[in-house]
Short mmCIF file of C-alpha atoms in Angstrom, two decimals:
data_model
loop_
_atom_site.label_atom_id
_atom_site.label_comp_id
_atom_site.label_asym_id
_atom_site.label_seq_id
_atom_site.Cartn_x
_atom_site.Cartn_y
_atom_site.Cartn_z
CA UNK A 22 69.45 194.40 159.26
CA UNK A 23 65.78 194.68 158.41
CA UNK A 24 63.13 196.80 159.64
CA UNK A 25 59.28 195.65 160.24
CA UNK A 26 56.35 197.83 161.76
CA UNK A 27 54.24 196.06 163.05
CA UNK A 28 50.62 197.96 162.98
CA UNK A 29 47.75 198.14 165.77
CA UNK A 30 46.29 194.76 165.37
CA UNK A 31 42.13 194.47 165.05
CA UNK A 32 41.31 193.67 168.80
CA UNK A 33 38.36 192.80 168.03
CA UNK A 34 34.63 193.11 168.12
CA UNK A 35 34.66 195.96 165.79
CA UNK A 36 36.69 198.12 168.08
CA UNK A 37 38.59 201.09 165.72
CA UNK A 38 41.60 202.35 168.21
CA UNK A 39 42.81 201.83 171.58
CA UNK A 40 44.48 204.52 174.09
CA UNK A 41 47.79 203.34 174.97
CA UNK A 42 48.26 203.20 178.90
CA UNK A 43 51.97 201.89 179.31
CA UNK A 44 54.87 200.59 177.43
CA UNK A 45 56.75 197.92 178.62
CA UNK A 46 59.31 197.56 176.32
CA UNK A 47 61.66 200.56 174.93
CA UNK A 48 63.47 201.07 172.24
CA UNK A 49 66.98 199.66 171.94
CA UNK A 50 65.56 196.79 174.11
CA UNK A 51 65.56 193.61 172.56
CA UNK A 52 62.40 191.35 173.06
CA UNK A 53 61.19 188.26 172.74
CA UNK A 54 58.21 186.59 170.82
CA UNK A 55 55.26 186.21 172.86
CA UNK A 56 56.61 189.13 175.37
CA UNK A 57 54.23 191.53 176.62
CA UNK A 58 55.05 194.75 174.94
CA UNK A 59 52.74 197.40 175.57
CA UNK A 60 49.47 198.06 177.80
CA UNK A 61 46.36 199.16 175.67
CA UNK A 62 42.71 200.90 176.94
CA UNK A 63 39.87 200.04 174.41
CA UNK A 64 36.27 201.11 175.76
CA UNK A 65 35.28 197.36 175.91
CA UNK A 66 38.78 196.70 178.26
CA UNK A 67 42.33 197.32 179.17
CA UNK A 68 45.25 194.28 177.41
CA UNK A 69 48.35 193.70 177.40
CA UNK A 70 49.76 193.03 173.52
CA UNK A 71 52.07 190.34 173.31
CA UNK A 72 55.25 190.69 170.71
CA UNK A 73 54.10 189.22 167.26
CA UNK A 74 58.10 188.70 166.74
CA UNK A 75 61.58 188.45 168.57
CA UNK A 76 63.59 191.70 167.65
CA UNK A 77 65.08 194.63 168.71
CA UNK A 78 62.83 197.52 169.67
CA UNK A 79 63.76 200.50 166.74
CA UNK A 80 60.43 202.84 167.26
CA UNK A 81 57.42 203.07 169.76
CA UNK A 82 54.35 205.04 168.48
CA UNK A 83 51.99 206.93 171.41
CA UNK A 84 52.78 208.41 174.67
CA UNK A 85 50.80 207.30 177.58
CA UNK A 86 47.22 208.62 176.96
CA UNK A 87 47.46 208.90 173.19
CA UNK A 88 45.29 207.21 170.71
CA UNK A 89 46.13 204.95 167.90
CA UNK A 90 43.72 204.12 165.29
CA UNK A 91 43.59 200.01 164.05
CA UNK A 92 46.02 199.48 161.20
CA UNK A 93 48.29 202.71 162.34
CA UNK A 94 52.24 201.76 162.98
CA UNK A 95 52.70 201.03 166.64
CA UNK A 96 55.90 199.36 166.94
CA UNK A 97 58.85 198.96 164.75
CA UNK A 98 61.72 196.11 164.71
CA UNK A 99 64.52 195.50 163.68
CA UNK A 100 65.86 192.43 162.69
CA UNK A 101 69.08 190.17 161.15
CA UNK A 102 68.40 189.98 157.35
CA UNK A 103 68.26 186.67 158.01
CA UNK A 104 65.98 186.07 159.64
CA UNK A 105 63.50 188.80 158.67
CA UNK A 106 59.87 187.63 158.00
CA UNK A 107 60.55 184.23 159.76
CA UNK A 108 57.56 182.46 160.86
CA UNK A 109 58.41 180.84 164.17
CA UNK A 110 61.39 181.11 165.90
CA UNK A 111 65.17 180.44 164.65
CA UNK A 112 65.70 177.45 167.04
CA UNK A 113 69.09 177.57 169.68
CA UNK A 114 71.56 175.11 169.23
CA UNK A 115 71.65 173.74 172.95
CA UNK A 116 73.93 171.01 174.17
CA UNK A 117 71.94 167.89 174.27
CA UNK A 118 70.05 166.68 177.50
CA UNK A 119 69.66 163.46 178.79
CA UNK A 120 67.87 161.02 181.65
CA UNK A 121 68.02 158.09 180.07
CA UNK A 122 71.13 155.88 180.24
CA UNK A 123 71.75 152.92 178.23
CA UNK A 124 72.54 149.26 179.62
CA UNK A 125 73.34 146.11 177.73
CA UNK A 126 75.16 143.06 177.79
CA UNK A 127 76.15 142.80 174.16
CA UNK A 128 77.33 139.08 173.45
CA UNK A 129 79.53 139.45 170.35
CA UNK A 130 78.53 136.31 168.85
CA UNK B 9 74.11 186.24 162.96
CA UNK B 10 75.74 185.60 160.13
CA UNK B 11 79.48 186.96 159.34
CA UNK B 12 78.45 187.46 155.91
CA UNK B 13 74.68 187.82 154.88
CA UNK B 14 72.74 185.32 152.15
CA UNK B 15 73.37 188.17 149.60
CA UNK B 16 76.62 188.62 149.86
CA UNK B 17 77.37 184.90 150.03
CA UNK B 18 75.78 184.88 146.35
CA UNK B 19 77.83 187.28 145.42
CA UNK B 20 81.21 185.33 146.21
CA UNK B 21 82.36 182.87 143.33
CA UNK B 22 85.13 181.54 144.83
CA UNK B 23 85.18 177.81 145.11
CA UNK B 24 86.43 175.49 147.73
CA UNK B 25 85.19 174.83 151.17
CA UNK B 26 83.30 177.23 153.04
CA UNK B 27 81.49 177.64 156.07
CA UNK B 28 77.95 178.41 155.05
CA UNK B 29 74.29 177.72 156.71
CA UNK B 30 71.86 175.44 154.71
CA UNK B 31 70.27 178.80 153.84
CA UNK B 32 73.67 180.21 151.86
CA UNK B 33 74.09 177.21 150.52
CA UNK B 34 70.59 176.84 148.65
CA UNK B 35 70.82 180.19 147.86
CA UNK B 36 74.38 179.65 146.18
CA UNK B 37 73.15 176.81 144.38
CA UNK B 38 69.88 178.40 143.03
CA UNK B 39 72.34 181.13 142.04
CA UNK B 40 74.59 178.80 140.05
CA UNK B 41 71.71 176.74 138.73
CA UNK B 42 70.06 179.92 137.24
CA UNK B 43 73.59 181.18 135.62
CA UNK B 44 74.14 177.23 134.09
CA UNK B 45 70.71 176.53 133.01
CA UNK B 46 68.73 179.67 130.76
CA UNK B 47 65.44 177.58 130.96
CA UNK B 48 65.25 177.27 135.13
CA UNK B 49 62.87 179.57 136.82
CA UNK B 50 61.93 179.82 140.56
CA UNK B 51 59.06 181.19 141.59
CA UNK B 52 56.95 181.13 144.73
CA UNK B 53 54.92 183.01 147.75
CA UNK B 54 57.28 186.13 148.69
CA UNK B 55 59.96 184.36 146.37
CA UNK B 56 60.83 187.58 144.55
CA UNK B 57 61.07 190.73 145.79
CA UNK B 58 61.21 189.49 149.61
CA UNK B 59 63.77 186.67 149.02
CA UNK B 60 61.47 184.07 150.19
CA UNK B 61 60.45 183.78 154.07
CA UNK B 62 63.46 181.77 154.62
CA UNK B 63 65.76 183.65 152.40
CA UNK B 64 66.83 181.21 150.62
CA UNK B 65 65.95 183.18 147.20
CA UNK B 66 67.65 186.28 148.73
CA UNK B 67 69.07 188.79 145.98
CA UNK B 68 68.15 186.39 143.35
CA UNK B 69 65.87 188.46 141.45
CA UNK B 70 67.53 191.11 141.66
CA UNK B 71 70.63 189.39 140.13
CA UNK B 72 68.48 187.64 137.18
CA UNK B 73 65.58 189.60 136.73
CA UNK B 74 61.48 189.35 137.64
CA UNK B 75 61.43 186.94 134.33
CA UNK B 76 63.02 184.88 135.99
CA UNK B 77 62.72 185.05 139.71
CA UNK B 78 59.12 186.00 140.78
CA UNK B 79 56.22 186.29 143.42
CA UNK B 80 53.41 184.26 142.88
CA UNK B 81 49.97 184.92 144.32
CA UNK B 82 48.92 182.80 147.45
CA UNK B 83 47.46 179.75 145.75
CA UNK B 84 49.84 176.46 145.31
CA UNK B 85 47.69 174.79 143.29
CA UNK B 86 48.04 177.46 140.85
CA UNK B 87 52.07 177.70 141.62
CA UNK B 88 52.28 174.02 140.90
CA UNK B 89 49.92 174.04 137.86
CA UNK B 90 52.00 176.93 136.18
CA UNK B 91 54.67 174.51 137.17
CA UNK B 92 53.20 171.96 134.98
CA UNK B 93 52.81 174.21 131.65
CA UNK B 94 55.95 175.74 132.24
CA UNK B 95 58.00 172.47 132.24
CA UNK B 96 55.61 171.28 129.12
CA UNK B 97 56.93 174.67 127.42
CA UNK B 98 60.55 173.39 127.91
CA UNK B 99 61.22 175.57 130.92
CA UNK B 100 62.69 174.00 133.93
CA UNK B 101 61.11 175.07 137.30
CA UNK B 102 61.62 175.59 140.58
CA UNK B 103 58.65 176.38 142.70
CA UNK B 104 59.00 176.90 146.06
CA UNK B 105 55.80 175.99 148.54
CA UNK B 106 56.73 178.40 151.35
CA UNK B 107 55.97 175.84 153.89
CA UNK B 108 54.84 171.77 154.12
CA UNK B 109 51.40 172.03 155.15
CA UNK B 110 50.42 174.13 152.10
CA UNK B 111 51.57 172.04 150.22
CA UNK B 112 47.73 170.35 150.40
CA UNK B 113 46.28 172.62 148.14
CA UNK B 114 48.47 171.63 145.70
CA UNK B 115 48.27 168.03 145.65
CA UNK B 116 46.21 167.38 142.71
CA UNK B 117 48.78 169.22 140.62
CA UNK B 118 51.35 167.28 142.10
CA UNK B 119 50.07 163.62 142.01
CA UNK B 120 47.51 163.78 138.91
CA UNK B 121 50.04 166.14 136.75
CA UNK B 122 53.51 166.57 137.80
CA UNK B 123 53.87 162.75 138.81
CA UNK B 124 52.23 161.31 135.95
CA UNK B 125 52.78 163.88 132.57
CA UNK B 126 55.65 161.57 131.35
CA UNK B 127 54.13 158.77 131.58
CA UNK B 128 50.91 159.69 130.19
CA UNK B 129 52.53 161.18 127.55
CA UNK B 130 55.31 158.13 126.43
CA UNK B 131 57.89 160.39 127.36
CA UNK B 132 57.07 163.41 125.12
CA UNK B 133 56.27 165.71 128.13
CA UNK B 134 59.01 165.13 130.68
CA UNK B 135 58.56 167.06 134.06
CA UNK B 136 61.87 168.72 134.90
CA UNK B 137 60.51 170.18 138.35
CA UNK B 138 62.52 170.35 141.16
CA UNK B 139 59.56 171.52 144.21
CA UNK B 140 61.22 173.24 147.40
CA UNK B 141 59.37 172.36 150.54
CA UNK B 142 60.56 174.22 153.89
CA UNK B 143 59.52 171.20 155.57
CA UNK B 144 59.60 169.52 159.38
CA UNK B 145 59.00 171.06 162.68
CA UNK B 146 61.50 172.71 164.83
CA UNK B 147 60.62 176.42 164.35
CA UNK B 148 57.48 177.12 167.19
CA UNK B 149 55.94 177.90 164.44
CA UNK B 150 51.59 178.03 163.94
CA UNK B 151 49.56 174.90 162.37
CA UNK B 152 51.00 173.98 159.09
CA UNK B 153 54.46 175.12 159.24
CA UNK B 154 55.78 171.75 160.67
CA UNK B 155 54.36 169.34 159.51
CA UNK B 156 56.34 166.05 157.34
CA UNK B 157 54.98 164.66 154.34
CA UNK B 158 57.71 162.58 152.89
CA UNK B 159 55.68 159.68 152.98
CA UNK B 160 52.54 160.94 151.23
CA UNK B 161 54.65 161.82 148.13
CA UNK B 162 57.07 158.67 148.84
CA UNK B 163 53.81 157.21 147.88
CA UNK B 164 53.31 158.37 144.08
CA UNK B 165 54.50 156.79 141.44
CA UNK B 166 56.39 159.28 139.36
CA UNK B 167 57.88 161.27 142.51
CA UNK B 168 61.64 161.24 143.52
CA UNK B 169 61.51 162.64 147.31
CA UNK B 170 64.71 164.19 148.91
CA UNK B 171 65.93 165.88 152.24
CA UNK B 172 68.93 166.90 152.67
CA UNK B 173 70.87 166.87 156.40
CA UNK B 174 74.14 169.32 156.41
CA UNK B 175 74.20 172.94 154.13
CA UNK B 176 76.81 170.31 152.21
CA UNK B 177 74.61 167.52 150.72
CA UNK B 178 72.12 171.09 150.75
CA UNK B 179 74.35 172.59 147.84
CA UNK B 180 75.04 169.41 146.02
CA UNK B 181 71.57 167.89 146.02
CA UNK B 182 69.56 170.82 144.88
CA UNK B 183 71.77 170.87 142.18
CA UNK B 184 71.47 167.38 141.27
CA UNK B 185 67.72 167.60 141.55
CA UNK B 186 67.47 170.20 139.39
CA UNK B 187 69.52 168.79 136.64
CA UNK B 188 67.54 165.53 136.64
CA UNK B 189 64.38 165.16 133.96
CA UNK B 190 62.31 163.75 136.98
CA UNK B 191 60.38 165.41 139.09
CA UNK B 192 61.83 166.01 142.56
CA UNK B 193 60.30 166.77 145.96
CA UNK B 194 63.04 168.79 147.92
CA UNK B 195 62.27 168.75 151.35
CA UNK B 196 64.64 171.27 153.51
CA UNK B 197 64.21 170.77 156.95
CA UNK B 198 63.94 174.25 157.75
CA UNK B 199 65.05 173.97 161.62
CA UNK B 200 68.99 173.35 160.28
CA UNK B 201 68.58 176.16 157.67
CA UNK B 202 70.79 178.52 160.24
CA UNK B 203 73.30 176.05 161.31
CA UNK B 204 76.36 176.34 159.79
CA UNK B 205 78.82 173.94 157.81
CA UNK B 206 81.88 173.22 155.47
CA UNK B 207 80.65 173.28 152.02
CA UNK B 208 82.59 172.17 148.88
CA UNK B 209 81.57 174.61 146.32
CA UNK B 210 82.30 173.16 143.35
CA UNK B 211 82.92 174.61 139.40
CA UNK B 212 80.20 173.61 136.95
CA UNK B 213 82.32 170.67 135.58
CA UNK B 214 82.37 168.92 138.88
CA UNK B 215 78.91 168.96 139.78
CA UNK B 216 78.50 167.41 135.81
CA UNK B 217 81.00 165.08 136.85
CA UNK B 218 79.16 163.93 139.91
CA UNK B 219 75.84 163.69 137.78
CA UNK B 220 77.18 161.15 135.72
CA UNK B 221 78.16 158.71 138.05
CA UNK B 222 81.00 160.44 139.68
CA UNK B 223 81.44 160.63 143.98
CA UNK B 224 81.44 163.58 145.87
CA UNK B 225 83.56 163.30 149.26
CA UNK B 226 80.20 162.48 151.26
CA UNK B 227 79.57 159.55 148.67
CA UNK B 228 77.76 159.10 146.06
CA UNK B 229 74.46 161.76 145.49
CA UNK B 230 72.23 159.63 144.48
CA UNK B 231 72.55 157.10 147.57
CA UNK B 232 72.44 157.45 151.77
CA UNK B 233 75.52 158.72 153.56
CA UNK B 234 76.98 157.13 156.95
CA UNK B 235 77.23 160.14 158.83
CA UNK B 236 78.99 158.60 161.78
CA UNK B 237 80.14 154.99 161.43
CA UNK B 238 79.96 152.09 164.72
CA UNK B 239 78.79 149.16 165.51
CA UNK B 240 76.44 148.00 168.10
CA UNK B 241 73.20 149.80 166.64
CA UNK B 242 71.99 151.75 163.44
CA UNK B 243 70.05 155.00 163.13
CA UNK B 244 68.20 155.44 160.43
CA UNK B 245 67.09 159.28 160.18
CA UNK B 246 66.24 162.17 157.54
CA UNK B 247 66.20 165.81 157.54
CA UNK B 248 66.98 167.60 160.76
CA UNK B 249 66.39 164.12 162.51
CA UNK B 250 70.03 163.45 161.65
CA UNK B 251 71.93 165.73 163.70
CA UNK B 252 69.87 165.26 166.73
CA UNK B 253 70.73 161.20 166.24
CA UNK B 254 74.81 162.39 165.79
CA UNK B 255 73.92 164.06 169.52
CA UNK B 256 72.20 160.43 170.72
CA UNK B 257 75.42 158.68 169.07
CA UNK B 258 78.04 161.08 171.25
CA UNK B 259 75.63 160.31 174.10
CA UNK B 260 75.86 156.24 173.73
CA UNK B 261 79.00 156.05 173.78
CA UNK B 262 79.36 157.61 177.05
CA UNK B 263 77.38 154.01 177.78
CA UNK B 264 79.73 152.03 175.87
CA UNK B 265 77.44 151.51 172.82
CA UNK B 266 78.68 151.91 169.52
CA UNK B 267 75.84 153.67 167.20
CA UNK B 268 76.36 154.38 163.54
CA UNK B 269 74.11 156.87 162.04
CA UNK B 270 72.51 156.36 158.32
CA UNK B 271 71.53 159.65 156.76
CA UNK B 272 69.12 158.12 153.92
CA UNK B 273 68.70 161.45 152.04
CA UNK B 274 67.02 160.01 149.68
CA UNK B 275 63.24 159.29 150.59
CA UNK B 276 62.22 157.99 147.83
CA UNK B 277 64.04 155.76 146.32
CA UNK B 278 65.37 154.52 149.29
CA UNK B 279 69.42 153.37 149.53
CA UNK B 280 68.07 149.80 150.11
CA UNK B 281 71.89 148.26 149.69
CA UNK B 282 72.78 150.94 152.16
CA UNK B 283 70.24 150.07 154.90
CA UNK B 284 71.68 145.97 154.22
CA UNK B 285 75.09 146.95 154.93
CA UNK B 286 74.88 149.03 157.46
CA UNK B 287 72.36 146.88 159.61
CA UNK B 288 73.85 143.63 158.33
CA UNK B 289 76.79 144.88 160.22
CA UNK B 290 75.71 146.35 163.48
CA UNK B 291 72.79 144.04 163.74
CA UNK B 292 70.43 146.31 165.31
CA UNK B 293 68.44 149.32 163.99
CA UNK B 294 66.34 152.06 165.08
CA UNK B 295 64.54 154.50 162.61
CA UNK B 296 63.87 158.11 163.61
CA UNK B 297 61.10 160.54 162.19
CA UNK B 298 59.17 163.22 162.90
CA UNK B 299 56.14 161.97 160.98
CA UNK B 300 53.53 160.21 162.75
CA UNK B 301 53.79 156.91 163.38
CA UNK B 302 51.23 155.07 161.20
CA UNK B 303 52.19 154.23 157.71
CA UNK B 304 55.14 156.52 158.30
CA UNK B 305 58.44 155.92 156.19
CA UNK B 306 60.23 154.98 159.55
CA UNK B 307 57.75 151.27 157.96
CA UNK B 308 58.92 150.85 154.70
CA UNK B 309 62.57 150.87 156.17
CA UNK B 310 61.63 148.61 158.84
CA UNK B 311 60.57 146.19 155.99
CA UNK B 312 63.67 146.77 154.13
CA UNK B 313 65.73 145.89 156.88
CA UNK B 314 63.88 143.15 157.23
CA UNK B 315 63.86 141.53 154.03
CA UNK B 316 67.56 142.21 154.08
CA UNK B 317 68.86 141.28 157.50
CA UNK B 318 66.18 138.91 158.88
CA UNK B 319 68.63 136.20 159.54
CA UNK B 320 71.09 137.91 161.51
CA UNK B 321 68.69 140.73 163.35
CA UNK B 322 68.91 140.53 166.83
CA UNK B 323 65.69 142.59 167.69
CA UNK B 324 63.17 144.04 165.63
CA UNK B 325 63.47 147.69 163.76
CA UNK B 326 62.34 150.11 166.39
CA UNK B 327 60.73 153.02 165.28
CA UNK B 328 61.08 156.42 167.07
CA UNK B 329 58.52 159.09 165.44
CA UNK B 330 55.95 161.68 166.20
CA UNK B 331 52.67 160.65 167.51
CA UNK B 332 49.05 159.99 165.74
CA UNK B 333 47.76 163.41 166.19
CA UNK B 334 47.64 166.69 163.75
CA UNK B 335 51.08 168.60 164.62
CA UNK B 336 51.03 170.23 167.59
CA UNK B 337 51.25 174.28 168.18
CA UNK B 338 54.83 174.96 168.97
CA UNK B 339 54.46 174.67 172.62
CA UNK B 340 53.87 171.10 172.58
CA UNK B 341 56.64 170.63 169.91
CA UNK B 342 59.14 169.60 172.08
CA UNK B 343 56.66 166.64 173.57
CA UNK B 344 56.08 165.39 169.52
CA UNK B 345 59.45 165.59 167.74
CA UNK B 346 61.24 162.07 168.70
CA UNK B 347 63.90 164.14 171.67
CA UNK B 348 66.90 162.49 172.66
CA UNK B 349 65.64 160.65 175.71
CA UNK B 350 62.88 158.95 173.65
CA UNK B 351 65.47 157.67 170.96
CA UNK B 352 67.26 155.96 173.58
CA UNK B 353 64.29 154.84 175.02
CA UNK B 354 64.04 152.98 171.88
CA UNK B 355 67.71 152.03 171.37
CA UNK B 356 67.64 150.30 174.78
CA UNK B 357 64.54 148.65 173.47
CA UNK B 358 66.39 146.87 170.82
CA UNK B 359 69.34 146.36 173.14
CA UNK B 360 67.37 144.19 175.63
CA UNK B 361 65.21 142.28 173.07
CA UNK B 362 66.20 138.39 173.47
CA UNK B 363 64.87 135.72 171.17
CA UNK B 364 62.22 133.22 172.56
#
């Protein structure tokens, strides 16, 4: 298993920290990419951060009402060795699908 | 996950089959290639210390040193250049470009230097290069991390091309590859490197044995591999297009038709006497890529079938592939990669095509 923080994230226009208002996600939980994670205040507006990864939830950093500067560790996960640093998403092996059926009169000439 | 992780399948010598994932596998056989061959270095973006985004150099420098496993800074032309003066030094490399699209960077170095150095210089500067490309889609991943371009360096003179299918032919290619004098574009198809599969780990001796001629149990190394035989109908696919064309197969013959799959591995050169036996026997053929369409490979084995099997061809080659647009975000993957519906879409093309 491998651990990755994942820091406050620039959100943008120059804005330096942002007041967290509500996890979503705690740890022990595991999450998905793309999956809303926590709820943050900036003064230009209140977001919800999606997961940059697919993981298990190790650390949260800031209570409700705390402050967290840009660049500062905000969430840590942990994940299978390998797989840790993927970009993308290791893909499922699903049992194949189908709608289209196949019809044919095959002369065996 | 994994019973055993990347590392500690490097760590295992024992040979024999095992059950590894492409990713094992490639790291086993950079392992073995670095123990058999004091000249090979692999370098690369996050090849070192990380083990490569992939893994797939996992433990590796650790094992043989920074000398001879090490990070590179984020510039393929400059990975593939060094690649160059390295292999004109009498070092073997092994570059990794951590993922297909930036591999566009680095195609000066690739077609003007690494393609041509031999032959510009009568033989005297030989380009032992074996290039790892994570390549195809698959993975959700952003813009230029699925993206196939087998047929832009099918295209240079100078350039052997390769994908392997299984963790199997994984092992024993990249081992090949890097023990030939040529140049050789490795392309993994990086959404099979978790699956997992019987490998025959073989001693040293073996894999020299299969060098010169010999056959490994999945045929010859140099050459395509039937991966399922029948037939009404072949597939021709690469890469991670293989397995999903073994799903179509099982799904056929639910219909009664009898499909045998062709997994070319080689891209370039192509198993030409492979394609003309397989298709002189079933008759039919349908070739599968993820490429776009247009001047795609899935054409060049059209017109090898062709000039083969033109007589007895009961419908033209089909052609399954991506579409004529950048690759997509990984949202819209799903509607680009050929799926299974679409590939029989084009199978019962070919089924009901009548002459005249």
């Amino acid at each position: 298993m491998a651990e990755i923080s994942f820091p406050l994230p620039d959100l943008g226009e120059g804005l330096i920290e942002a007041t967290v208002l509500e996890w979503l996600v705690e740890p022990g939980q595991q999450v998905e990419r793309n999956q809303a994670i926590v709820e943050l205040e900036t003064s230009k507006s209140a977001l919800e951060l999606p997961s940059p990864q697919a993981g298990k939830v190790v650390r949260i950093h800031g209570a409700p009402g705390e402050t967290i500067n840009v660049g500062e560790p905000l969430i840590v996960f942990e994940v299978p060795d390998d797989t840790a640093g993927i970009v993308g998403t290791v893909p499922k092996d699903e049992a194949p699908k189908r709608r289209v059926r196949l019809s044919a009169v095959l002369d065996e000439d | 996950m994994p019973e055993t992780t990347i590392t500690e399948a490097t760590a295992t010598t024992a040979v024999g089959i095992q059950q590894l994932s492409m990713q094992q596998a490639l790291n086993r056989a950079l392992d073995e290639i670095l123990n058999e061959n004091p000249k090979t270095v692999i370098f690369g973006e996050d090849c070192g210390q990380l083990g490569g985004v992939f893994r797939i150099t996992d433990g590796l420098q650790a094992k043989h040193g920074e000398a001879r496993v090490f990070d590179t800074p984020l510039a393929e032309s400059g990975i593939l250049g060094m690649s160059v003066g390295l292999a004109m030094a009498g070092f073997h490399p092994i570059p990794e470009v951590q993922f297909d699209g930036f591999a566009y960077p680095a195609i000066n170095q690739i077609v003007c230097q690494i393609a041509r150095m031999n032959y510009r210089s009568r033989g005297t500067l030989p380009m032992p290069i074996t290039l790892r490309v994570p390549s195809f889609g698959g993975i959700r991943a952003p813009e230029h991390h699925g993206e196939s371009l087998e047929a832009l360096f099918a295209h240079v003179p100078g350039l052997k091309v390769v994908s392997p299918s299984n963790p199997h032919d994984a092992y024993h290619l990249l081992k090949y590859a890097a023990s030939r004098p040529d140049p050789v574009i490795f392309m993994e198809p990086k959404s099979r490197y978790w699956q997992k599969g019987p490998v025959d780990v073989g001693s040293a001796d073996q894999d020299t044995a299969a060098h010169d001629g010999g056959t490994d149990d999945a045929g010859s190394l140099t050459g395509a591999r039937v991966a399922r035989e029948g037939r009404h109908l072949t597939l021709v696919a690469w890469g991670a297009m293989v397995s999903r064309c073994l799903q179509v197969a099982e799904l056929a013959a639910e219909d009664g038709i009898d499909i045998e799959v062709l997994d070319l591995r080689w891209l370039k050169p192509i198993d030409a006497e492979a394609l003309a036996t397989s298709v002189g026997k079933t008759r039919r053929a349908v070739v599968v890529h993820e490429a776009p369409l247009t001047s795609g490979l899935g054409a060049e084995v059209a017109q090898l079938i062709t000039q083969s099997c033109f007589a007895t061809l009961k419908a033209p080659v089909e052609r399954v592939t991506g579409f004529d647009v950048p690759y997509p975000s990984g949202d819209l993957e799903d509607e680009y990669i050929p799926n299974i519906d679409r590939i029989l879409f084009g199978i019962q093309r070919v089924l009901e095509y009548r002459r005249g």
